[in-house]
Amino acid sequence: MSDTVLDVKGLSVTFELHDREVRAVTDMNFSLKAGETLAVVGESGSGKSQAFLSIMGLLARNGRATGSAKLAGTELVGMNPRDLDEIRGRDIAMIFQDPMTSLNPYMRISEQMVEVLERHKRMKPAEALERARTMLETVRLPDAKRVIRAYPHELSGGQRQRVMIAMALLCEPKVLIADEPTTALDVTVQAQMLKLFEELTDTFDTALVMITHDLGVVAGLADQMMVMYAGRAVEKGNVDELFYSPRHPYTLGLLHSTPRVENKRGRLDPVAGLPPNLTHLPPGCAFNPRCAFKTDQCVKERPALIPRTDGRVTACFHDDAVKEKEKVA
Amino acid sequence: MINYVLRRILAALPIAFIAITLCFIVMRAAPGGPFDRERPLPPAVMQNVLAHYNLDKPLWEQYWIYVSGVLQGDFGPSMTSYDFSVSQLLAIGLPFTLMLGMIAFVLATAVGIIAGIIAAVKQNQWPDYILVFAVMIGVIIPNFLMAALLQLGIGVHLGWLPAGGWPGFSIPHLIMPVLVLSWPHAARISRLMRGSMIEVLGTNYIRTAKSKGIGERLILARHAVKPALIPVVSYLGPGLSYLLTGSLVVEQVFGLPGIGRYFINAALNRDYGLVLGTTIFYVILILILNLLVDIVYAWIDPKVRYR
């Protein structure tokens, strides 16, 4: 267990609205070893981004995190921002969804990269600049010399996301969180980007958290997968296990709504209905209004995340029925 | 860049010309003239006076005479302060007005920007509420009332500062006029700065900066202030013209030797030459400031490139 770099236990995130409290994330648990990749999957609003923003100390003013998130033994939840500044950017870094707006448009790439090294590695400007340029080459930006002098608006979306990745890797962090890093990019660029992530986690032995709603992204890249619904993990386990035999109806639904070449029916089968409103969750299992396996029990009580024989955890009363259905399909 | 500045200066010339023309027309369209008195002058005298100032000629000819004079640097005679030319009066009053205006302008801009930043960072906490209150006072109370209140309170009752007058350069005599002039300007700027700062602090790129752990001070100084300044910079041009207009009144109230008292007298007495001369100076000043503003834009925003 000594190489566990990120250990999250009972992490919850709540937002204080003027008249009520909303729980965006409830009781999240996972642990991540060096070099491992965890995919966090779910629809918009399932709390996947907020959970990791809270670990980075980036929640909105009215947000509050409770529980525990230990980075190599150091508790991050509840740490004051000044102490957190020693850690974020150095040991844990984050890449955001929209590369078009995540870089400061009024500063050169060089300034934005160099300041990280000056802050965390106490490097001199010339040394930091050289290191930044090398890192841009590492993320396969062809003309790093031009890019480093450029302003963000002079670069394409793919180039900017590579700059973001390079910036996050500058201090060779133990954990890299990528929040939908490919969503805003062209499909061709997406594939390159995923390959890059795979190479980089190998090179730097970085643990990667890939937040996404695109199961295509997950398949080749991740070791573990966590499926989130309405702020809770509903299924978690080895990626291949979850892909080939989902036990939670929502995981099943996600898989059926992802285009696959071997899908002979030629039709997609989206998850019916809409994601729930977090302020008015249905009683029992939050997924029950959209679930084909729903019974009275699902409305009366909420299924716990229960370990199954193959090492996964699933929160469903009818996992055997789900397994049978997937076999038939 | 030099090319751009030159072109901007050339483009400013027609604007100055249009401003002169408009002013000329508006002044002449106003009823009455410089020599209309309650007790009329004898017709022969009147005839001579009008002839002396070329006021008996057709309007287009007067305009021609005036513009060709201005182009040669001659703003003509004053029609109320006899024996003085407009240029002489401007030379007496303008340096003081410019000094007062610039002190107030620079001070107010600096205070407004800093107060706006503090209020944005301490949003909905007591520093923010203090600012909102100060802004309200600055915007609501007109400068002549504010001036009178300060004179009465600080000048007369407390006796801390002289209530007016100008015995030669003296900082105590400047404090209240500068305060009255700069307050509304600082108030508007701080409100703009607060709003745009709050907006910038909510952007994705500030979140990225936070995630890098570079610390709040660097985030503000390096990442947030520059973009937040953009709306403030664009307000500076009109802001200066408000401030200078206010200066005319404030000088009068505090008995200061600027251009203000000439200008107000001139406007009331239809001293065509002096009103036009003063206006032209203000037009030039504001054109210069707008040029500076555009240059500052290029410094702030890399997407603005002048060719």
XYZ file of C-alpha atoms in Angstrom:
636
model
C 0.000 0.000 0.000
C 3.017 2.228 0.262
C 2.692 3.399 -3.328
C -0.888 4.615 -2.929
C -0.632 8.260 -3.993
C -4.221 9.373 -3.672
C -6.544 7.945 -1.058
C -10.065 9.311 -0.935
C -12.470 8.275 1.826
C -16.004 9.456 2.417
C -15.569 12.603 0.336
C -18.708 14.717 0.095
C -19.293 18.108 -1.458
C -22.200 20.353 -0.557
C -23.233 23.712 -1.913
C -24.969 26.281 0.223
C -27.753 27.964 -1.754
C -29.669 30.847 -0.255
C -32.494 28.696 1.039
C -31.171 25.144 1.008
C -28.182 22.890 0.734
C -27.376 20.763 -2.289
C -25.199 17.666 -2.141
C -23.177 17.412 -5.320
C -21.031 14.485 -4.192
C -21.840 11.931 -1.497
C -19.397 9.537 0.135
C -16.812 9.014 -2.578
C -14.130 6.391 -1.973
C -11.216 5.224 -4.059
C -7.487 4.845 -3.925
C -5.009 5.286 -6.688
C -1.475 3.949 -7.060
C 1.405 5.570 -8.924
C 1.137 5.088 -12.677
C -2.469 3.948 -12.438
C -5.365 5.510 -14.324
C -8.842 5.910 -12.910
C -11.699 6.860 -15.186
C -14.609 8.673 -13.582
C -17.673 8.405 -15.774
C -21.118 9.945 -15.562
C -23.554 12.360 -17.147
C -23.301 16.132 -16.691
C -24.205 17.094 -13.147
C -23.302 13.727 -11.659
C -20.750 15.444 -9.421
C -17.661 14.025 -11.063
C -15.976 17.389 -11.695
C -16.952 18.915 -8.329
C -15.421 16.002 -6.432
C -12.028 16.676 -7.953
C -12.282 20.453 -7.875
C -12.825 20.050 -4.140
C -9.619 18.034 -3.835
C -7.788 20.866 -5.627
C -9.368 23.466 -3.352
C -11.147 25.042 -6.312
C -14.774 24.887 -5.222
C -16.941 27.965 -5.640
C -17.276 30.157 -2.532
C -20.481 28.461 -1.413
C -19.075 24.936 -1.780
C -17.780 22.835 1.120
C -15.968 19.521 1.139
C -16.009 16.992 3.958
C -14.399 13.600 4.332
C -10.818 12.826 3.488
C -8.523 13.023 0.470
C -4.915 12.129 1.242
C -2.202 12.871 -1.273
C 0.793 10.701 -0.360
C -0.355 10.843 3.259
C -1.163 14.584 3.384
C -4.782 15.481 4.071
C -6.050 17.948 1.442
C -9.649 18.397 2.592
C -9.960 21.411 4.854
C -6.384 22.570 4.248
C -6.105 26.362 4.099
C -5.456 27.782 0.631
C -1.995 29.056 1.512
C -0.741 25.609 2.522
C -2.547 24.062 -0.400
C -0.599 26.367 -2.725
C 2.586 24.517 -1.698
C 1.090 21.293 -3.016
C -1.149 22.057 -5.972
C 0.800 22.632 -9.141
C 3.665 20.580 -7.677
C 2.342 17.238 -6.425
C -1.145 17.371 -7.880
C -2.148 19.177 -11.057
C -5.296 19.586 -13.058
C -6.168 19.954 -16.735
C -9.492 21.545 -17.547
C -12.185 20.891 -20.046
C -11.975 23.973 -22.205
C -8.483 24.814 -23.449
C -9.839 27.892 -25.238
C -10.602 29.693 -21.968
C -8.332 27.965 -19.474
C -5.166 29.795 -20.473
C -4.794 33.473 -19.615
C -5.312 35.318 -22.931
C -3.277 38.310 -21.735
C -0.063 36.426 -20.981
C 2.457 34.619 -23.132
C 2.690 30.846 -22.805
C 6.231 31.291 -21.505
C 5.105 33.510 -18.599
C 2.323 31.132 -17.653
C 4.628 28.122 -17.623
C 7.686 29.715 -16.070
C 5.790 30.982 -13.029
C 4.994 27.401 -12.005
C 8.669 26.443 -11.927
C 9.699 29.647 -10.196
C 7.076 29.004 -7.536
C 7.617 25.325 -6.839
C 11.178 24.600 -7.969
C 12.772 27.973 -7.210
C 14.246 27.992 -10.705
C 15.889 31.017 -12.301
C 13.930 32.437 -15.282
C 16.362 31.196 -17.939
C 16.468 27.691 -16.501
C 12.680 27.611 -16.120
C 12.195 28.771 -19.698
C 14.443 25.997 -20.986
C 12.573 23.430 -18.891
C 9.215 24.731 -20.172
C 10.400 24.448 -23.755
C 11.590 20.885 -23.216
C 8.227 20.010 -21.702
C 6.414 21.417 -24.744
C 8.516 19.089 -26.887
C 7.670 16.203 -24.555
C 3.960 16.729 -25.226
C 4.780 16.637 -28.959
C 4.284 20.238 -29.879
C 6.246 20.499 -33.116
C 7.482 24.091 -32.979
C 7.934 24.572 -29.275
C 10.139 27.604 -29.876
C 7.321 29.526 -31.527
C 4.602 28.233 -29.218
C 6.375 29.309 -26.066
C 6.554 32.909 -27.256
C 2.940 32.928 -28.446
C -0.200 34.210 -26.817
C -3.030 31.665 -26.424
C -5.117 33.186 -29.239
C -2.317 32.419 -31.681
C -2.659 28.673 -31.027
C -5.232 26.065 -32.061
C -7.419 24.199 -29.576
C -5.258 21.091 -29.756
C -2.087 23.119 -29.290
C -3.575 24.880 -26.282
C -4.592 21.616 -24.656
C -1.063 20.312 -25.173
C 0.227 23.477 -23.528
C -2.163 22.843 -20.606
C -0.874 19.296 -20.298
C 2.741 20.436 -20.464
C 2.038 23.073 -17.827
C 0.430 20.527 -15.520
C 3.382 18.150 -15.914
C 6.112 20.756 -15.319
C 6.764 19.641 -11.751
C 6.134 15.979 -12.539
C 3.141 15.699 -10.185
C 2.216 12.480 -8.408
C -1.397 12.876 -9.480
C -2.801 14.444 -12.624
C -6.510 15.174 -12.840
C -7.865 15.614 -16.350
C -11.396 17.002 -16.425
C -12.854 16.069 -19.819
C -9.617 17.039 -21.545
C -10.745 15.950 -24.992
C -14.373 17.085 -25.036
C -13.683 20.403 -26.739
C -11.347 18.971 -29.363
C -11.730 17.503 -32.845
C -12.082 13.734 -32.985
C -8.716 13.273 -34.692
C -7.001 15.414 -32.083
C -8.811 13.480 -29.336
C -7.173 10.228 -30.376
C -3.700 11.818 -30.401
C -4.359 13.324 -27.013
C -5.331 9.994 -25.471
C -2.203 8.386 -26.830
C -0.221 11.233 -25.311
C -1.806 10.683 -21.884
C -0.904 7.013 -22.047
C 2.732 7.778 -22.874
C 3.052 10.486 -20.259
C 1.661 8.484 -17.372
C 4.232 5.818 -18.265
C 7.095 8.287 -18.604
C 6.462 10.151 -15.362
C 4.779 7.330 -13.412
C 1.940 9.765 -12.734
C -1.393 8.584 -11.430
C -4.103 9.874 -13.756
C -7.725 10.631 -13.021
C -9.635 10.926 -16.275
C -13.028 12.567 -15.801
C -15.204 11.974 -18.841
C -18.636 11.149 -20.121
C -17.186 9.401 -23.137
C -16.722 5.684 -22.613
C -14.663 5.506 -25.787
C -12.011 7.534 -23.985
C -12.019 5.146 -21.048
C -11.611 1.814 -22.798
C -8.018 1.956 -23.917
C -6.631 4.194 -21.233
C -7.929 3.405 -17.765
C -7.200 0.649 -15.283
C -10.090 1.337 -12.921
C -13.424 2.865 -13.670
C -15.912 4.553 -11.411
C -19.432 5.223 -12.658
C -21.186 8.102 -10.927
C -24.860 8.904 -10.772
C -26.469 11.790 -8.866
C -23.350 12.403 -6.789
C -22.709 8.785 -5.804
C -20.561 6.037 -7.220
C -22.923 3.313 -8.435
C -20.312 0.914 -9.743
C -16.566 0.752 -9.486
C -13.993 -1.772 -10.562
C -11.586 -2.970 -13.212
C -12.314 -1.352 -16.589
C -12.458 -4.571 -18.567
C -14.769 -6.219 -16.053
C -17.146 -3.276 -16.145
C -17.060 -3.066 -19.920
C -17.659 -6.722 -20.603
C -20.053 -7.443 -17.819
C -21.706 -4.385 -16.306
C -23.779 -5.153 -13.216
C -25.397 -1.799 -12.654
C -28.231 -0.845 -15.012
C -26.753 2.648 -15.420
C -23.359 1.294 -16.490
C -25.221 -0.940 -18.903
C -27.177 2.033 -20.212
C -24.015 4.076 -20.725
C -22.416 1.249 -22.665
C -25.446 0.891 -24.896
C -25.485 4.599 -25.634
C -21.872 4.559 -26.831
C -21.352 3.831 -30.533
C -19.359 0.656 -31.092
C -18.308 -0.988 -34.333
C -19.354 -4.460 -33.185
C -22.821 -3.220 -32.345
C -24.675 -5.199 -35.020
C -28.055 -3.670 -34.382
C -26.739 -0.424 -35.807
C -28.831 1.587 -33.380
C -27.910 3.372 -30.228
C -29.919 2.749 -27.129
C -29.699 5.846 -24.958
C -30.525 5.901 -21.258
C -34.140 7.063 -21.155
C -35.155 10.131 -19.172
C -33.102 12.952 -17.718
C -30.454 13.129 -14.982
C -32.181 13.881 -11.657
C -32.348 17.248 -9.967
C -29.977 17.013 -7.012
C -32.319 19.024 -4.801
C -35.211 16.626 -5.390
C -33.732 13.146 -5.542
C -36.244 10.326 -5.903
C -36.655 8.105 -2.836
C -34.631 4.902 -2.701
C -32.209 4.332 -5.550
C -31.650 7.652 -7.368
C -31.661 5.839 -10.706
C -35.030 4.121 -10.231
C -37.184 6.443 -12.411
C -35.007 5.606 -15.432
C -34.364 1.974 -14.638
C -35.757 -1.030 -16.535
C -35.083 -3.346 -13.583
C -36.985 -1.241 -11.061
C -38.964 -3.031 -8.325
C -40.742 -1.838 -5.170
C -37.572 -2.401 -3.191
C -35.738 0.194 -5.336
C -38.245 2.877 -4.325
C -38.210 1.921 -0.637
C -34.489 1.745 0.097
C -31.227 2.850 -1.447
C -28.901 -0.018 -2.411
C -25.449 0.145 -0.797
C -22.196 -0.237 -2.698
C -21.560 -3.924 -2.094
C -18.353 -5.761 -3.040
C -18.911 -8.534 -5.566
C -16.892 -11.659 -6.138
C -14.704 -10.195 -8.904
C -13.470 -7.255 -6.802
C -15.867 -4.664 -8.093
C -18.429 -2.794 -6.021
C -21.944 -2.270 -7.304
C -24.927 -0.460 -5.814
C -27.864 -2.394 -7.196
C -30.370 -4.964 -5.862
C -30.759 -6.586 -9.253
C -27.189 -7.001 -10.443
C -27.826 -10.639 -11.386
C -30.681 -9.645 -13.658
C -28.465 -6.994 -15.275
C -25.792 -9.610 -15.864
C -28.283 -11.941 -17.545
C -29.624 -9.220 -19.798
C -26.136 -8.233 -20.954
C -25.447 -11.870 -21.884
C -28.562 -11.979 -24.043
C -27.660 -8.722 -25.746
C 3.348 51.815 -33.773
C 4.771 55.248 -34.659
C 2.892 55.002 -37.892
C -0.281 54.282 -35.968
C 0.187 57.253 -33.642
C 0.817 59.575 -36.587
C -2.282 58.342 -38.347
C -4.327 58.799 -35.202
C -3.089 62.371 -34.863
C -4.033 63.068 -38.483
C -7.456 61.552 -37.901
C -7.890 63.757 -34.828
C -7.534 66.941 -36.879
C -10.894 66.719 -38.661
C -12.512 65.865 -35.309
C -11.027 68.999 -33.771
C -12.230 70.962 -36.786
C -15.766 69.612 -36.478
C -15.758 70.416 -32.763
C -14.717 74.022 -33.467
C -17.418 74.392 -36.097
C -20.145 72.947 -33.882
C -19.100 75.185 -31.006
C -19.104 78.222 -33.258
C -22.604 77.458 -34.492
C -24.003 76.679 -31.029
C -22.526 79.834 -29.518
C -24.033 82.004 -32.243
C -27.363 80.192 -32.063
C -27.680 81.133 -28.379
C -29.803 84.266 -27.936
C -28.097 87.525 -27.054
C -24.596 88.733 -27.789
C -21.562 90.030 -25.893
C -22.669 93.641 -26.054
C -26.392 93.350 -25.371
C -27.006 95.280 -22.152
C -30.118 96.221 -20.244
C -29.391 99.796 -21.211
C -28.513 99.680 -24.911
C -25.402 101.436 -26.201
C -25.926 104.337 -28.550
C -26.314 102.989 -32.127
C -23.121 104.642 -33.398
C -21.033 103.243 -30.532
C -22.604 99.828 -30.993
C -21.788 99.977 -34.689
C -18.130 100.711 -33.934
C -17.851 97.989 -31.310
C -19.389 95.393 -33.608
C -17.080 96.445 -36.421
C -14.066 96.174 -34.116
C -14.849 92.529 -33.342
C -15.935 91.770 -36.944
C -19.428 91.000 -35.612
C -21.062 93.119 -38.330
C -19.853 90.809 -41.093
C -21.907 87.844 -42.394
C -21.624 84.719 -40.230
C -19.694 82.637 -42.758
C -17.090 85.399 -43.029
C -16.753 85.618 -39.230
C -16.271 81.870 -39.204
C -13.594 82.119 -41.875
C -11.759 84.859 -40.000
C -11.916 82.867 -36.762
C -10.720 79.562 -38.212
C -7.854 81.100 -40.144
C -6.846 82.874 -36.935
C -6.896 79.641 -34.937
C -4.788 77.906 -37.575
C -2.177 80.621 -37.019
C -2.398 80.205 -33.259
C -4.483 83.343 -32.701
C -7.697 82.842 -30.774
C -8.741 86.450 -31.208
C -9.635 89.040 -28.588
C -11.740 88.471 -25.499
C -15.017 90.337 -25.684
C -15.536 90.692 -21.934
C -12.036 91.079 -20.516
C -11.038 94.080 -22.581
C -7.362 94.582 -23.364
C -6.767 90.822 -23.137
C -6.562 88.376 -25.986
C -8.034 84.901 -25.518
C -4.523 83.440 -25.752
C -3.352 85.632 -22.874
C -6.290 84.654 -20.669
C -5.719 80.966 -21.429
C -2.034 81.370 -20.576
C -3.023 82.814 -17.185
C -5.727 80.325 -16.252
C -4.968 77.077 -18.040
C -1.807 76.007 -16.182
C -3.676 76.093 -12.881
C -6.711 74.269 -14.248
C -4.545 71.603 -15.842
C -2.574 71.135 -12.636
C -5.719 70.812 -10.520
C -7.362 68.544 -13.069
C -4.367 66.268 -13.481
C -3.763 65.892 -9.741
C -7.403 65.000 -9.217
C -7.472 62.718 -12.270
C -4.361 60.713 -11.419
C -5.267 60.463 -7.752
C -8.865 59.477 -8.423
C -7.888 56.895 -11.019
C -5.338 55.278 -8.712
C -7.642 55.304 -5.689
C -10.570 54.047 -7.757
C -8.621 51.120 -9.196
C -7.190 50.042 -5.857
C -10.530 50.408 -4.045
C -12.219 48.404 -6.816
C -9.706 45.574 -6.480
C -10.094 45.444 -2.698
C -13.884 45.481 -2.919
C -13.857 42.675 -5.490
C -11.550 40.493 -3.421
C -13.535 41.184 -0.236
C -16.841 40.878 -2.065
C -19.831 41.219 0.296
C -17.625 41.860 3.311
C -17.183 45.132 5.179
C -14.557 46.733 2.863
C -16.976 46.187 0.014
C -19.858 47.803 1.924
C -17.724 50.822 2.831
C -16.897 51.270 -0.831
C -20.518 50.993 -1.918
C -21.373 53.733 0.585
C -18.521 56.002 -0.533
C -19.450 55.468 -4.169
C -23.054 56.378 -3.493
C -22.090 59.651 -1.836
C -19.690 60.467 -4.654
C -22.249 59.846 -7.364
C -25.319 61.343 -5.672
C -24.042 64.620 -4.230
C -23.283 67.177 -6.966
C -19.855 68.793 -6.783
C -21.040 72.327 -5.969
C -22.993 71.006 -2.973
C -20.148 68.792 -1.855
C -17.778 71.760 -2.131
C -20.047 73.960 -0.050
C -20.539 71.249 2.598
C -16.800 70.707 2.943
C -16.106 74.451 3.092
C -18.654 74.845 5.828
C -17.705 71.749 7.816
C -13.952 71.388 7.494
C -13.126 74.966 6.515
C -15.362 77.084 8.736
C -16.540 74.975 11.714
C -13.511 72.749 12.236
C -11.029 75.209 10.740
C -8.709 72.404 9.679
C -8.241 73.612 6.116
C -8.622 76.964 4.383
C -12.154 77.272 2.960
C -10.898 78.773 -0.307
C -8.625 81.260 -2.003
C -5.167 80.873 -3.476
C -2.200 82.643 -1.888
C 0.281 81.046 -4.285
C 1.112 77.349 -4.431
C -0.187 75.762 -1.249
C -1.130 72.159 -0.646
C -3.688 72.837 2.144
C -5.603 75.046 -0.293
C -5.612 72.202 -2.820
C -6.873 69.383 -0.593
C -10.580 70.172 -0.585
C -10.864 71.123 -4.281
C -9.010 67.937 -5.261
C -11.237 65.881 -2.965
C -14.416 67.323 -4.441
C -13.177 66.856 -7.998
C -11.805 63.366 -7.617
C -14.535 61.810 -5.481
C -17.134 61.181 -8.221
C -14.420 60.125 -10.656
C -12.888 57.672 -8.163
C -16.372 56.425 -7.336
C -17.213 55.583 -10.943
C -13.830 53.997 -11.598
C -13.950 51.837 -8.475
C -17.393 50.607 -9.403
C -16.216 49.674 -12.902
C -13.072 48.056 -11.545
C -14.981 46.084 -8.904
C -17.395 44.713 -11.494
C -14.812 43.728 -14.047
C -12.505 42.303 -11.391
C -15.282 40.066 -10.068
C -15.951 38.929 -13.602
C -12.287 38.167 -14.264
C -11.879 36.332 -10.949
C -14.648 33.984 -12.071
C -13.006 33.023 -15.365
C -11.509 29.663 -16.207
C -8.016 31.064 -16.554
C -8.021 32.323 -12.989
C -9.105 28.850 -11.889
C -6.134 27.468 -13.835
C -3.835 29.941 -12.085
C -5.207 28.826 -8.704
C -4.643 25.192 -9.616
C -0.970 26.007 -10.209
C -0.556 27.088 -6.600
C 1.140 30.390 -7.426
C -0.651 32.168 -4.574
C -3.332 34.808 -4.337
C -1.015 37.801 -4.640
C 0.470 36.713 -7.970
C -2.937 35.677 -9.253
C -4.241 39.172 -8.633
C -1.196 41.139 -9.722
C -0.196 39.123 -12.743
C -3.311 37.331 -13.943
C -6.345 39.380 -12.967
C -5.632 43.117 -12.809
C -4.568 43.607 -16.418
C -7.692 42.156 -18.044
C -9.899 43.788 -15.409
C -8.457 47.201 -16.344
C -9.867 47.138 -19.883
C -13.304 48.668 -19.136
C -11.671 51.155 -16.758
C -9.256 52.313 -19.425
C -12.049 52.908 -21.893
C -13.838 55.048 -19.309
C -10.810 57.299 -18.713
C -11.459 59.475 -21.783
C -15.042 60.465 -20.937
C -14.028 60.417 -17.271
C -11.496 63.179 -17.795
C -14.013 65.344 -19.600
C -16.489 64.990 -16.690
C -13.741 65.868 -14.286
C -12.620 68.948 -16.205
C -16.173 70.215 -16.549
C -16.523 69.811 -12.805
C -13.291 71.702 -12.362
C -14.828 74.865 -13.839
C -17.439 74.899 -11.076
C -15.113 73.856 -8.288
C -12.604 76.597 -9.125
C -15.377 79.134 -8.946
C -16.644 77.854 -5.577
C -13.170 77.746 -3.987
C -12.028 81.004 -5.611
C -9.134 79.419 -7.468
C -7.314 81.195 -10.306
C -7.993 78.674 -13.073
C -9.750 79.025 -16.372
C -13.059 78.300 -14.643
C -14.030 81.803 -13.637
C -13.225 83.193 -17.101
C -15.147 80.413 -18.717
C -18.288 80.833 -16.644
C -18.236 84.595 -17.073
C -17.552 84.151 -20.750
C -20.433 81.755 -21.243
C -22.852 83.987 -19.356
C -21.761 87.079 -21.273
C -21.483 85.418 -24.703
C -17.752 86.031 -24.932
C -17.559 84.059 -28.187
C -13.790 84.123 -28.446
C -13.046 82.910 -24.912
C -15.666 80.137 -24.892
C -14.410 78.837 -28.225
C -10.773 79.082 -27.166
C -11.369 77.164 -23.939
C -13.425 74.535 -25.697
C -10.733 73.979 -28.280
C -8.203 73.366 -25.529
C -10.458 70.820 -23.897
C -11.081 69.108 -27.224
C -7.348 68.810 -27.816
C -6.771 67.509 -24.292
C -9.424 64.829 -24.619
C -8.215 63.792 -28.064
C -4.720 63.343 -26.639
C -6.070 61.306 -23.744
C -8.068 59.069 -26.058
C -4.944 58.435 -28.062
C -3.112 57.441 -24.883
C -6.002 55.170 -23.967
C -5.718 53.353 -27.292
C -2.003 52.893 -26.782
C -2.619 51.464 -23.304
C -5.094 49.021 -24.863
C -2.343 47.588 -27.027
C -0.211 47.122 -23.953
C -2.964 45.276 -22.108
C -4.538 43.161 -24.793
C -2.251 41.231 -27.150
C -5.159 40.671 -29.532
C -5.161 44.400 -30.301
C -2.387 45.042 -32.765
C -2.091 48.368 -34.501
C -1.068 48.502 -38.104
